[in-house]
């Protein structure tokens, strides 16, 4: 019995040692080759150029490449406010390739006449020099502007509601999202929406986001038609349950 137990223990130890050696063999090499780093190439960067990212990480001086490790490259780039993560690989010739995953931007955020960016994780980001930004809607006039700090994650009710509006429009009507110019939070009062090429101001109010976006979507083609009564109105008011008001308080039952 004792011999069998000894054999089992020995077998377990043998399997453990083999497993550890196998894991070590599979682990990627993270140190530079004996020739050092000769070049750095970034991919996946859309918001900033390669030179802008390398300048931020202080990796723009080729004469200093020889002393750089892959860990250092990754650590510095991962600290950039636009970066979610990076994967760093090195070839035998000393060239280093960095695959970058950038944060997804959903809106400009205007606070006290200063502009920032808002990510899909609701992180408030700075606008850096030479940032390449496609058209984004503006979130304007938040009530709690003084509480918001750069790089913090915003969890206030007003920002969450603005985010819900963006998500609902994106899911239901991407064309509507592409024409959304502004979500005006009006310092805590009723929210209004402005769309490019659409004359009426949308008085959205608060709460019941999904229901109101469904109603707005049902009116969208008529709003796009500049010859229609709705398309020529000054506003569309969605603040009241089961009722829509437009132009000069003309009421239409749902």
PDB file of C-alpha atoms in Angstrom:
ATOM      1  CA  UNK A   1       0.000   0.000   0.000  1.00  0.00           C
ATOM      2  CA  UNK A   2       2.820   2.367   0.922  1.00  0.00           C
ATOM      3  CA  UNK A   3       4.605   1.568  -2.365  1.00  0.00           C
ATOM      4  CA  UNK A   4       1.455   2.379  -4.345  1.00  0.00           C
ATOM      5  CA  UNK A   5       1.080   5.651  -2.458  1.00  0.00           C
ATOM      6  CA  UNK A   6       4.709   6.546  -3.182  1.00  0.00           C
ATOM      7  CA  UNK A   7       4.222   5.818  -6.888  1.00  0.00           C
ATOM      8  CA  UNK A   8       1.128   8.023  -7.013  1.00  0.00           C
ATOM      9  CA  UNK A   9       2.943  10.906  -5.285  1.00  0.00           C
ATOM     10  CA  UNK A  10       5.900  10.486  -7.627  1.00  0.00           C
ATOM     11  CA  UNK A  11       3.610  10.509 -10.664  1.00  0.00           C
ATOM     12  CA  UNK A  12       1.884  13.685  -9.449  1.00  0.00           C
ATOM     13  CA  UNK A  13       5.246  15.421  -8.936  1.00  0.00           C
ATOM     14  CA  UNK A  14       6.413  14.322 -12.390  1.00  0.00           C
ATOM     15  CA  UNK A  15       3.240  15.669 -14.061  1.00  0.00           C
ATOM     16  CA  UNK A  16       3.563  18.945 -12.129  1.00  0.00           C
ATOM     17  CA  UNK A  17       7.179  19.450 -13.225  1.00  0.00           C
ATOM     18  CA  UNK A  18       6.343  18.666 -16.867  1.00  0.00           C
ATOM     19  CA  UNK A  19       3.389  21.101 -16.760  1.00  0.00           C
ATOM     20  CA  UNK A  20       5.549  23.914 -15.367  1.00  0.00           C
ATOM     21  CA  UNK A  21       8.218  23.338 -18.020  1.00  0.00           C
ATOM     22  CA  UNK A  22       5.539  23.317 -20.735  1.00  0.00           C
ATOM     23  CA  UNK A  23       4.074  26.634 -19.541  1.00  0.00           C
ATOM     24  CA  UNK A  24       7.535  28.215 -19.416  1.00  0.00           C
ATOM     25  CA  UNK A  25       8.227  27.018 -22.956  1.00  0.00           C
ATOM     26  CA  UNK A  26       5.003  28.621 -24.213  1.00  0.00           C
ATOM     27  CA  UNK A  27       5.517  31.936 -22.425  1.00  0.00           C
ATOM     28  CA  UNK A  28       6.409  34.670 -24.955  1.00  0.00           C
ATOM     29  CA  UNK A  29       9.812  36.273 -24.768  1.00  0.00           C
ATOM     30  CA  UNK A  30       9.507  39.791 -23.388  1.00  0.00           C
ATOM     31  CA  UNK A  31      13.114  40.914 -23.524  1.00  0.00           C
ATOM     32  CA  UNK A  32      14.733  42.486 -26.516  1.00  0.00           C
ATOM     33  CA  UNK A  33      17.141  40.566 -28.696  1.00  0.00           C
ATOM     34  CA  UNK A  34      20.878  40.960 -28.233  1.00  0.00           C
ATOM     35  CA  UNK A  35      20.849  43.614 -30.954  1.00  0.00           C
ATOM     36  CA  UNK A  36      18.320  45.700 -29.017  1.00  0.00           C
ATOM     37  CA  UNK A  37      15.249  47.468 -30.381  1.00  0.00           C
ATOM     38  CA  UNK A  38      15.927  48.931 -33.808  1.00  0.00           C
ATOM     39  CA  UNK A  39      12.465  50.226 -34.732  1.00  0.00           C
ATOM     40  CA  UNK A  40       8.978  50.686 -33.307  1.00  0.00           C
ATOM     41  CA  UNK A  41       5.809  50.360 -35.381  1.00  0.00           C
ATOM     42  CA  UNK A  42       2.290  50.971 -34.088  1.00  0.00           C
ATOM     43  CA  UNK A  43      -0.945  49.629 -35.521  1.00  0.00           C
ATOM     44  CA  UNK A  44      -4.573  50.069 -34.516  1.00  0.00           C
ATOM     45  CA  UNK A  45      -4.108  53.761 -33.765  1.00  0.00           C
ATOM     46  CA  UNK A  46      -6.927  55.900 -35.154  1.00  0.00           C
ATOM     47  CA  UNK A  47      -7.161  58.779 -32.689  1.00  0.00           C
ATOM     48  CA  UNK A  48      -3.523  59.875 -32.816  1.00  0.00           C
ATOM     49  CA  UNK A  49      -0.580  59.411 -35.151  1.00  0.00           C
ATOM     50  CA  UNK A  50       2.279  57.061 -34.337  1.00  0.00           C
ATOM     51  CA  UNK A  51       4.601  59.981 -33.618  1.00  0.00           C
ATOM     52  CA  UNK A  52       2.110  61.497 -31.142  1.00  0.00           C
ATOM     53  CA  UNK A  53       1.852  58.251 -29.191  1.00  0.00           C
ATOM     54  CA  UNK A  54       5.628  57.728 -29.199  1.00  0.00           C
ATOM     55  CA  UNK A  55       6.227  61.320 -28.084  1.00  0.00           C
ATOM     56  CA  UNK A  56       3.855  60.803 -25.150  1.00  0.00           C
ATOM     57  CA  UNK A  57       5.675  57.599 -24.180  1.00  0.00           C
ATOM     58  CA  UNK A  58       9.096  59.237 -24.693  1.00  0.00           C
ATOM     59  CA  UNK A  59       9.951  56.554 -27.216  1.00  0.00           C
ATOM     60  CA  UNK A  60      10.703  58.886 -30.100  1.00  0.00           C
ATOM     61  CA  UNK A  61      14.498  58.927 -29.805  1.00  0.00           C
ATOM     62  CA  UNK A  62      15.947  56.074 -31.852  1.00  0.00           C
ATOM     63  CA  UNK A  63      19.381  56.466 -30.271  1.00  0.00           C
ATOM     64  CA  UNK A  64      17.845  55.308 -26.968  1.00  0.00           C
ATOM     65  CA  UNK A  65      16.151  52.203 -28.384  1.00  0.00           C
ATOM     66  CA  UNK A  66      18.980  49.845 -27.403  1.00  0.00           C
ATOM     67  CA  UNK A  67      18.210  50.304 -23.702  1.00  0.00           C
ATOM     68  CA  UNK A  68      14.454  49.810 -24.131  1.00  0.00           C
ATOM     69  CA  UNK A  69      12.705  46.615 -23.047  1.00  0.00           C
ATOM     70  CA  UNK A  70       9.366  45.385 -24.308  1.00  0.00           C
ATOM     71  CA  UNK A  71       7.966  45.753 -20.797  1.00  0.00           C
ATOM     72  CA  UNK A  72       8.909  49.432 -20.850  1.00  0.00           C
ATOM     73  CA  UNK A  73       7.274  49.989 -24.247  1.00  0.00           C
ATOM     74  CA  UNK A  74       4.040  48.377 -23.090  1.00  0.00           C
ATOM     75  CA  UNK A  75       4.008  50.118 -19.711  1.00  0.00           C
ATOM     76  CA  UNK A  76       4.447  53.594 -21.181  1.00  0.00           C
ATOM     77  CA  UNK A  77       1.910  53.202 -23.968  1.00  0.00           C
ATOM     78  CA  UNK A  78      -0.666  51.576 -21.682  1.00  0.00           C
ATOM     79  CA  UNK A  79      -0.594  54.746 -19.557  1.00  0.00           C
ATOM     80  CA  UNK A  80      -1.874  56.883 -22.428  1.00  0.00           C
ATOM     81  CA  UNK A  81      -5.426  58.139 -21.702  1.00  0.00           C
ATOM     82  CA  UNK A  82      -6.687  56.952 -25.110  1.00  0.00           C
ATOM     83  CA  UNK A  83      -5.387  53.379 -24.765  1.00  0.00           C
ATOM     84  CA  UNK A  84      -7.255  50.357 -23.417  1.00  0.00           C
ATOM     85  CA  UNK A  85      -4.408  47.876 -23.917  1.00  0.00           C
ATOM     86  CA  UNK A  86      -1.409  47.020 -26.090  1.00  0.00           C
ATOM     87  CA  UNK A  87       0.249  43.849 -27.339  1.00  0.00           C
ATOM     88  CA  UNK A  88       3.987  44.091 -27.988  1.00  0.00           C
ATOM     89  CA  UNK A  89       6.000  41.697 -30.165  1.00  0.00           C
ATOM     90  CA  UNK A  90       9.607  41.725 -31.344  1.00  0.00           C
ATOM     91  CA  UNK A  91      11.172  40.034 -34.353  1.00  0.00           C
ATOM     92  CA  UNK A  92      14.667  38.541 -34.455  1.00  0.00           C
ATOM     93  CA  UNK A  93      15.819  41.588 -36.401  1.00  0.00           C
ATOM     94  CA  UNK A  94      15.003  43.939 -33.530  1.00  0.00           C
ATOM     95  CA  UNK A  95      11.843  45.510 -34.963  1.00  0.00           C
ATOM     96  CA  UNK A  96       9.049  45.897 -32.415  1.00  0.00           C
ATOM     97  CA  UNK A  97       5.382  45.901 -33.400  1.00  0.00           C
ATOM     98  CA  UNK A  98       2.741  47.278 -31.060  1.00  0.00           C
ATOM     99  CA  UNK A  99      -0.939  46.447 -31.611  1.00  0.00           C
ATOM    100  CA  UNK A 100      -3.066  49.072 -29.866  1.00  0.00           C
ATOM    101  CA  UNK A 101      -6.678  48.976 -28.713  1.00  0.00           C
ATOM    102  CA  UNK A 102      -8.011  52.503 -28.326  1.00  0.00           C
ATOM    103  CA  UNK A 103     -10.969  53.643 -26.265  1.00  0.00           C
ATOM    104  CA  UNK A 104     -14.272  54.138 -28.066  1.00  0.00           C
ATOM    105  CA  UNK A 105     -15.432  57.755 -28.032  1.00  0.00           C
ATOM    106  CA  UNK A 106     -19.152  58.541 -27.977  1.00  0.00           C
ATOM    107  CA  UNK A 107     -19.467  62.303 -27.459  1.00  0.00           C
ATOM    108  CA  UNK A 108     -17.898  65.660 -26.803  1.00  0.00           C
ATOM    109  CA  UNK A 109     -18.591  66.909 -23.293  1.00  0.00           C
ATOM    110  CA  UNK A 110     -18.768  70.683 -22.801  1.00  0.00           C
ATOM    111  CA  UNK A 111     -18.035  71.875 -19.264  1.00  0.00           C
ATOM    112  CA  UNK A 112     -17.730  75.561 -18.412  1.00  0.00           C
ATOM    113  CA  UNK A 113     -16.898  76.409 -22.053  1.00  0.00           C
ATOM    114  CA  UNK A 114     -14.152  73.770 -22.151  1.00  0.00           C
ATOM    115  CA  UNK A 115     -14.351  70.685 -24.355  1.00  0.00           C
ATOM    116  CA  UNK A 116     -13.586  67.104 -23.350  1.00  0.00           C
ATOM    117  CA  UNK A 117     -14.272  63.634 -24.716  1.00  0.00           C
ATOM    118  CA  UNK A 118     -16.513  60.943 -23.276  1.00  0.00           C
ATOM    119  CA  UNK A 119     -15.724  57.260 -23.798  1.00  0.00           C
ATOM    120  CA  UNK A 120     -18.218  54.409 -23.991  1.00  0.00           C
ATOM    121  CA  UNK A 121     -17.155  53.564 -20.431  1.00  0.00           C
ATOM    122  CA  UNK A 122     -18.224  57.113 -19.453  1.00  0.00           C
ATOM    123  CA  UNK A 123     -14.662  58.153 -18.743  1.00  0.00           C
ATOM    124  CA  UNK A 124     -13.974  61.853 -19.223  1.00  0.00           C
ATOM    125  CA  UNK A 125     -10.901  62.287 -21.430  1.00  0.00           C
ATOM    126  CA  UNK A 126      -8.862  65.313 -22.499  1.00  0.00           C
ATOM    127  CA  UNK A 127      -8.763  66.477 -26.104  1.00  0.00           C
ATOM    128  CA  UNK A 128      -5.103  66.226 -27.068  1.00  0.00           C
ATOM    129  CA  UNK A 129      -3.335  68.132 -29.821  1.00  0.00           C
ATOM    130  CA  UNK A 130      -3.799  66.546 -33.261  1.00  0.00           C
ATOM    131  CA  UNK A 131      -6.513  64.172 -32.050  1.00  0.00           C
ATOM    132  CA  UNK A 132      -8.355  62.743 -35.060  1.00  0.00           C
ATOM    133  CA  UNK A 133     -12.027  62.740 -34.140  1.00  0.00           C
ATOM    134  CA  UNK A 134     -14.910  61.873 -36.428  1.00  0.00           C
ATOM    135  CA  UNK A 135     -18.258  63.597 -35.986  1.00  0.00           C
ATOM    136  CA  UNK A 136     -19.517  63.152 -32.446  1.00  0.00           C
ATOM    137  CA  UNK A 137     -22.594  64.612 -30.766  1.00  0.00           C
ATOM    138  CA  UNK A 138     -22.183  67.175 -28.003  1.00  0.00           C
ATOM    139  CA  UNK A 139     -23.394  66.704 -24.436  1.00  0.00           C
ATOM    140  CA  UNK A 140     -23.828  70.223 -23.143  1.00  0.00           C
ATOM    141  CA  UNK A 141     -24.798  72.156 -20.002  1.00  0.00           C
ATOM    142  CA  UNK A 142     -24.664  69.441 -17.310  1.00  0.00           C
ATOM    143  CA  UNK A 143     -25.866  70.522 -13.890  1.00  0.00           C
ATOM    144  CA  UNK A 144     -22.972  68.890 -12.036  1.00  0.00           C
ATOM    145  CA  UNK A 145     -20.148  70.195 -14.235  1.00  0.00           C
ATOM    146  CA  UNK A 146     -18.020  71.292 -11.275  1.00  0.00           C
ATOM    147  CA  UNK A 147     -17.942  67.703  -9.971  1.00  0.00           C
ATOM    148  CA  UNK A 148     -16.499  66.187 -13.154  1.00  0.00           C
ATOM    149  CA  UNK A 149     -12.750  65.583 -13.337  1.00  0.00           C
ATOM    150  CA  UNK A 150     -10.555  64.527 -16.250  1.00  0.00           C
ATOM    151  CA  UNK A 151      -9.940  60.746 -16.387  1.00  0.00           C
ATOM    152  CA  UNK A 152     -12.723  60.085 -13.875  1.00  0.00           C
ATOM    153  CA  UNK A 153     -15.707  57.864 -14.680  1.00  0.00           C
ATOM    154  CA  UNK A 154     -18.943  59.841 -14.654  1.00  0.00           C
ATOM    155  CA  UNK A 155     -21.844  58.157 -12.896  1.00  0.00           C
ATOM    156  CA  UNK A 156     -24.246  61.046 -12.347  1.00  0.00           C
ATOM    157  CA  UNK A 157     -27.898  60.586 -13.267  1.00  0.00           C
ATOM    158  CA  UNK A 158     -27.744  63.204 -16.025  1.00  0.00           C
ATOM    159  CA  UNK A 159     -24.756  61.605 -17.773  1.00  0.00           C
ATOM    160  CA  UNK A 160     -26.308  58.145 -17.480  1.00  0.00           C
ATOM    161  CA  UNK A 161     -29.511  59.461 -19.076  1.00  0.00           C
ATOM    162  CA  UNK A 162     -27.578  61.097 -21.920  1.00  0.00           C
ATOM    163  CA  UNK A 163     -25.749  57.804 -22.452  1.00  0.00           C
ATOM    164  CA  UNK A 164     -29.070  55.933 -22.516  1.00  0.00           C
ATOM    165  CA  UNK A 165     -30.320  58.298 -25.222  1.00  0.00           C
ATOM    166  CA  UNK A 166     -27.195  57.696 -27.306  1.00  0.00           C
ATOM    167  CA  UNK A 167     -27.430  53.919 -26.922  1.00  0.00           C
ATOM    168  CA  UNK A 168     -31.133  53.807 -27.772  1.00  0.00           C
ATOM    169  CA  UNK A 169     -30.705  55.932 -30.903  1.00  0.00           C
ATOM    170  CA  UNK A 170     -27.669  53.924 -32.018  1.00  0.00           C
ATOM    171  CA  UNK A 171     -29.553  50.654 -31.616  1.00  0.00           C
ATOM    172  CA  UNK A 172     -32.758  51.816 -33.287  1.00  0.00           C
ATOM    173  CA  UNK A 173     -31.655  54.203 -36.030  1.00  0.00           C
ATOM    174  CA  UNK A 174     -27.958  54.723 -36.911  1.00  0.00           C
ATOM    175  CA  UNK A 175     -28.949  57.432 -39.404  1.00  0.00           C
ATOM    176  CA  UNK A 176     -30.587  59.378 -36.597  1.00  0.00           C
ATOM    177  CA  UNK A 177     -27.424  59.000 -34.516  1.00  0.00           C
ATOM    178  CA  UNK A 178     -25.259  60.333 -37.356  1.00  0.00           C
ATOM    179  CA  UNK A 179     -27.393  63.487 -37.411  1.00  0.00           C
ATOM    180  CA  UNK A 180     -27.583  64.003 -33.652  1.00  0.00           C
ATOM    181  CA  UNK A 181     -25.785  67.276 -32.951  1.00  0.00           C
ATOM    182  CA  UNK A 182     -26.467  67.980 -29.292  1.00  0.00           C
ATOM    183  CA  UNK A 183     -27.927  66.547 -26.121  1.00  0.00           C
ATOM    184  CA  UNK A 184     -28.555  69.653 -24.042  1.00  0.00           C
ATOM    185  CA  UNK A 185     -28.933  68.776 -20.364  1.00  0.00           C
ATOM    186  CA  UNK A 186     -30.027  72.354 -19.620  1.00  0.00           C
ATOM    187  CA  UNK A 187     -28.420  72.452 -16.167  1.00  0.00           C
ATOM    188  CA  UNK A 188     -30.780  69.847 -14.731  1.00  0.00           C
ATOM    189  CA  UNK A 189     -33.956  70.999 -16.464  1.00  0.00           C
ATOM    190  CA  UNK A 190     -35.696  69.201 -19.347  1.00  0.00           C
ATOM    191  CA  UNK A 191     -33.346  67.665 -21.910  1.00  0.00           C
ATOM    192  CA  UNK A 192     -33.543  68.859 -25.525  1.00  0.00           C
ATOM    193  CA  UNK A 193     -32.108  67.229 -28.658  1.00  0.00           C
ATOM    194  CA  UNK A 194     -30.851  68.946 -31.798  1.00  0.00           C
ATOM    195  CA  UNK A 195     -30.301  67.167 -35.128  1.00  0.00           C
ATOM    196  CA  UNK A 196     -28.398  68.471 -38.146  1.00  0.00           C
ATOM    197  CA  UNK A 197     -30.691  69.099 -41.114  1.00  0.00           C
ATOM    198  CA  UNK A 198     -33.790  68.791 -38.908  1.00  0.00           C
ATOM    199  CA  UNK A 199     -35.551  72.068 -38.138  1.00  0.00           C
ATOM    200  CA  UNK A 200     -37.607  71.232 -35.030  1.00  0.00           C
ATOM    201  CA  UNK A 201     -35.977  71.214 -31.615  1.00  0.00           C
ATOM    202  CA  UNK A 202     -36.860  67.984 -29.802  1.00  0.00           C
ATOM    203  CA  UNK A 203     -38.108  68.651 -26.279  1.00  0.00           C
ATOM    204  CA  UNK A 204     -37.202  65.296 -24.789  1.00  0.00           C
ATOM    205  CA  UNK A 205     -37.649  65.871 -21.070  1.00  0.00           C
ATOM    206  CA  UNK A 206     -36.473  63.195 -18.640  1.00  0.00           C
ATOM    207  CA  UNK A 207     -37.049  59.472 -18.068  1.00  0.00           C
ATOM    208  CA  UNK A 208     -38.808  56.916 -20.310  1.00  0.00           C
ATOM    209  CA  UNK A 209     -35.900  57.079 -22.739  1.00  0.00           C
ATOM    210  CA  UNK A 210     -36.715  53.897 -24.680  1.00  0.00           C
ATOM    211  CA  UNK A 211     -40.368  54.843 -25.212  1.00  0.00           C
ATOM    212  CA  UNK A 212     -39.527  58.368 -26.362  1.00  0.00           C
ATOM    213  CA  UNK A 213     -36.854  57.190 -28.793  1.00  0.00           C
ATOM    214  CA  UNK A 214     -39.362  54.724 -30.267  1.00  0.00           C
ATOM    215  CA  UNK A 215     -41.817  57.597 -30.767  1.00  0.00           C
ATOM    216  CA  UNK A 216     -39.101  59.812 -32.240  1.00  0.00           C
ATOM    217  CA  UNK A 217     -38.092  57.036 -34.616  1.00  0.00           C
ATOM    218  CA  UNK A 218     -41.696  56.652 -35.793  1.00  0.00           C
ATOM    219  CA  UNK A 219     -41.694  60.372 -36.661  1.00  0.00           C
ATOM    220  CA  UNK A 220     -38.228  60.413 -38.214  1.00  0.00           C
ATOM    221  CA  UNK A 221     -39.122  60.232 -41.907  1.00  0.00           C
ATOM    222  CA  UNK A 222     -41.653  63.024 -41.480  1.00  0.00           C
ATOM    223  CA  UNK A 223     -39.104  65.111 -39.582  1.00  0.00           C
ATOM    224  CA  UNK A 224     -36.650  64.628 -42.453  1.00  0.00           C
ATOM    225  CA  UNK A 225     -39.296  65.828 -44.919  1.00  0.00           C
ATOM    226  CA  UNK A 226     -38.867  69.597 -44.925  1.00  0.00           C
ATOM    227  CA  UNK A 227     -42.176  70.020 -46.756  1.00  0.00           C
ATOM    228  CA  UNK A 228     -44.237  68.276 -44.077  1.00  0.00           C
ATOM    229  CA  UNK A 229     -46.009  70.100 -41.264  1.00  0.00           C
ATOM    230  CA  UNK A 230     -43.834  68.301 -38.737  1.00  0.00           C
ATOM    231  CA  UNK A 231     -40.652  69.022 -40.680  1.00  0.00           C
ATOM    232  CA  UNK A 232     -41.500  72.735 -40.738  1.00  0.00           C
ATOM    233  CA  UNK A 233     -42.461  73.006 -37.071  1.00  0.00           C
ATOM    234  CA  UNK A 234     -40.367  74.827 -34.509  1.00  0.00           C
ATOM    235  CA  UNK A 235     -40.313  72.027 -31.960  1.00  0.00           C
ATOM    236  CA  UNK A 236     -41.576  68.542 -31.192  1.00  0.00           C
ATOM    237  CA  UNK A 237     -42.492  67.986 -27.553  1.00  0.00           C
ATOM    238  CA  UNK A 238     -42.236  64.417 -26.226  1.00  0.00           C
ATOM    239  CA  UNK A 239     -42.468  65.255 -22.538  1.00  0.00           C
ATOM    240  CA  UNK A 240     -46.092  64.258 -22.028  1.00  0.00           C
ATOM    241  CA  UNK A 241     -47.413  60.718 -21.693  1.00  0.00           C
ATOM    242  CA  UNK A 242     -49.226  59.467 -24.817  1.00  0.00           C
ATOM    243  CA  UNK A 243     -49.212  62.906 -26.409  1.00  0.00           C
ATOM    244  CA  UNK A 244     -47.019  64.742 -28.895  1.00  0.00           C
ATOM    245  CA  UNK A 245     -47.045  68.507 -29.260  1.00  0.00           C
ATOM    246  CA  UNK A 246     -45.440  70.332 -32.157  1.00  0.00           C
ATOM    247  CA  UNK A 247     -45.308  73.801 -33.683  1.00  0.00           C
ATOM    248  CA  UNK A 248     -47.808  76.066 -31.907  1.00  0.00           C
ATOM    249  CA  UNK A 249     -49.102  73.533 -29.403  1.00  0.00           C
ATOM    250  CA  UNK A 250     -50.941  71.473 -32.022  1.00  0.00           C
ATOM    251  CA  UNK A 251     -51.809  68.230 -30.271  1.00  0.00           C
ATOM    252  CA  UNK A 252     -51.686  64.810 -31.896  1.00  0.00           C
ATOM    253  CA  UNK A 253     -52.878  61.695 -30.090  1.00  0.00           C
ATOM    254  CA  UNK A 254     -50.583  58.657 -30.313  1.00  0.00           C
TER     255      UNK A 254
END
